[in-house]
Amino acid sequence: MKNPTKIIIAMGSNHDQQAHIDMARKYLCDAFRCVSFTNAIWTEPIGIASDKYLNLLAVADTFTDEATTKAKLKEIETLCGDTRQLRGHNIVNMDLDLLCYGQEKRHIDDWERPYVKKLMLCLDTLSS
């Protein structure tokens, strides 16, 4: 059996935030192995007019390739009720972005956001 790949996922919701975060956490735990979460923090929206976001990071192990992993994250967004139509109205039930797949960083601009930097520090304490 091949070794698992470590992934880091940015999670965020701006609508019924805690309920959607809780739902996504459950689905992530069902989908991936060894899932850990940072504490959630409230952040101001970036680039849209909306309620505040509740954001956190998840770290997990996966045995799937990157494309399959991303597809699973999109499926979880859908299970949380996220749709293009709602996003068109600036309602984001759940946004899951793959920040890191193995050693490969993704969503490079997100790494510079203050809340991601803050949450990465929290993630480091999970690993210690």
Short mmCIF file of N, CA, C and O in Angstrom, two decimals, residues 11-18 20-21 42-55 82 86-87 89-95:
data_model
loop_
_atom_site.label_atom_id
_atom_site.label_comp_id
_atom_site.label_asym_id
_atom_site.label_seq_id
_atom_site.Cartn_x
_atom_site.Cartn_y
_atom_site.Cartn_z
N MET A 11 -11.13 26.13 5.06
CA MET A 11 -12.58 26.01 5.17
C MET A 11 -13.17 27.37 5.51
O MET A 11 -12.63 28.08 6.36
N GLY A 12 -14.29 27.71 4.89
CA GLY A 12 -14.93 28.97 5.22
C GLY A 12 -16.41 28.97 4.88
O GLY A 12 -16.84 28.32 3.92
N SER A 13 -17.18 29.71 5.68
CA SER A 13 -18.62 29.86 5.45
C SER A 13 -19.04 31.25 5.89
O SER A 13 -18.56 31.76 6.91
N ASN A 14 -19.97 31.86 5.12
CA ASN A 14 -20.50 33.16 5.51
C ASN A 14 -22.01 33.13 5.73
O ASN A 14 -22.65 34.17 5.83
N HIS A 15 -22.58 31.93 5.80
CA HIS A 15 -24.03 31.80 6.00
C HIS A 15 -24.30 30.62 6.93
O HIS A 15 -23.84 29.51 6.65
N ASP A 16 -25.03 30.88 8.00
CA ASP A 16 -25.27 29.84 9.01
C ASP A 16 -23.95 29.13 9.30
O ASP A 16 -23.83 27.90 9.21
N GLN A 17 -22.97 29.97 9.60
CA GLN A 17 -21.57 29.57 9.58
C GLN A 17 -21.26 28.34 10.43
O GLN A 17 -20.65 27.39 9.95
N GLN A 18 -21.64 28.36 11.71
CA GLN A 18 -21.24 27.25 12.59
C GLN A 18 -21.87 25.94 12.13
O GLN A 18 -21.21 24.90 12.13
N HIS A 20 -22.73 25.05 9.08
CA HIS A 20 -22.06 24.56 7.87
C HIS A 20 -20.64 24.07 8.16
O HIS A 20 -20.20 23.07 7.57
N ILE A 21 -19.95 24.74 9.06
CA ILE A 21 -18.61 24.27 9.45
C ILE A 21 -18.71 22.89 10.10
O ILE A 21 -17.96 21.97 9.78
N TRP A 42 -13.32 34.25 13.17
CA TRP A 42 -14.19 35.10 12.37
C TRP A 42 -13.34 36.07 11.58
O TRP A 42 -12.39 36.65 12.12
N THR A 43 -13.68 36.24 10.30
CA THR A 43 -12.93 37.15 9.45
C THR A 43 -13.90 37.99 8.62
O THR A 43 -15.04 37.59 8.37
N GLU A 44 -13.42 39.15 8.22
CA GLU A 44 -14.19 40.01 7.33
C GLU A 44 -14.13 39.44 5.92
O GLU A 44 -13.11 38.85 5.52
N PRO A 45 -15.21 39.59 5.15
CA PRO A 45 -15.19 39.09 3.77
C PRO A 45 -14.15 39.83 2.93
O PRO A 45 -13.87 41.01 3.18
N ILE A 46 -13.60 39.13 1.95
CA ILE A 46 -12.62 39.71 1.03
C ILE A 46 -13.23 39.67 -0.37
O ILE A 46 -13.50 38.60 -0.92
N GLY A 47 -13.47 40.85 -0.94
CA GLY A 47 -13.92 40.93 -2.31
C GLY A 47 -15.41 40.79 -2.54
O GLY A 47 -15.86 40.85 -3.69
N ILE A 48 -16.20 40.56 -1.48
CA ILE A 48 -17.65 40.50 -1.64
C ILE A 48 -18.31 41.18 -0.45
O ILE A 48 -17.73 41.28 0.63
N ALA A 49 -19.54 41.63 -0.66
CA ALA A 49 -20.35 42.19 0.42
C ALA A 49 -21.14 41.04 1.02
O ALA A 49 -21.99 40.43 0.36
N SER A 50 -20.82 40.70 2.28
CA SER A 50 -21.51 39.58 2.93
C SER A 50 -21.31 39.66 4.43
O SER A 50 -20.58 40.52 4.94
N ASP A 51 -21.96 38.73 5.12
CA ASP A 51 -21.70 38.57 6.54
C ASP A 51 -20.25 38.12 6.74
O ASP A 51 -19.58 37.71 5.78
N LYS A 52 -19.80 38.15 7.98
CA LYS A 52 -18.46 37.65 8.29
C LYS A 52 -18.35 36.17 7.96
O LYS A 52 -19.34 35.44 7.94
N TYR A 53 -17.13 35.77 7.71
CA TYR A 53 -16.82 34.36 7.49
C TYR A 53 -16.35 33.72 8.78
O TYR A 53 -15.70 34.37 9.61
N LEU A 54 -16.64 32.45 8.92
CA LEU A 54 -16.02 31.61 9.94
C LEU A 54 -15.03 30.74 9.18
O LEU A 54 -15.43 30.02 8.24
N ASN A 55 -13.74 30.85 9.52
CA ASN A 55 -12.68 30.15 8.80
C ASN A 55 -11.88 29.25 9.73
O ASN A 55 -11.69 29.57 10.90
N ASP A 82 -23.95 24.25 -0.85
CA ASP A 82 -23.34 25.32 -1.63
C ASP A 82 -23.70 25.17 -3.10
O ASP A 82 -23.65 24.08 -3.65
N LEU A 86 -26.40 30.44 -5.18
CA LEU A 86 -26.22 31.12 -3.89
C LEU A 86 -24.98 32.00 -3.92
O LEU A 86 -25.00 33.14 -3.43
N ARG A 87 -23.89 31.49 -4.50
CA ARG A 87 -22.66 32.29 -4.56
C ARG A 87 -22.88 33.55 -5.39
O ARG A 87 -22.26 34.58 -5.12
N HIS A 89 -25.31 35.34 -5.17
CA HIS A 89 -25.91 36.28 -4.20
C HIS A 89 -24.99 36.49 -2.99
O HIS A 89 -25.46 36.91 -1.92
N ASN A 90 -23.70 36.15 -3.15
CA ASN A 90 -22.69 36.30 -2.10
C ASN A 90 -22.97 35.46 -0.86
O ASN A 90 -22.56 35.81 0.25
N ILE A 91 -23.64 34.34 -1.04
CA ILE A 91 -23.89 33.40 0.06
C ILE A 91 -23.00 32.18 -0.19
O ILE A 91 -23.14 31.50 -1.21
N VAL A 92 -22.11 31.93 0.75
CA VAL A 92 -21.18 30.80 0.64
C VAL A 92 -21.43 29.89 1.84
O VAL A 92 -20.98 30.16 2.95
N ASN A 93 -22.20 28.83 1.59
CA ASN A 93 -22.45 27.88 2.67
C ASN A 93 -21.16 27.20 3.10
O ASN A 93 -20.90 27.03 4.29
N MET A 94 -20.36 26.79 2.11
CA MET A 94 -19.09 26.14 2.42
C MET A 94 -18.13 26.31 1.26
O MET A 94 -18.49 26.06 0.10
N ASP A 95 -16.94 26.78 1.58
CA ASP A 95 -15.87 26.88 0.61
C ASP A 95 -14.71 26.05 1.14
O ASP A 95 -14.26 26.28 2.28
#
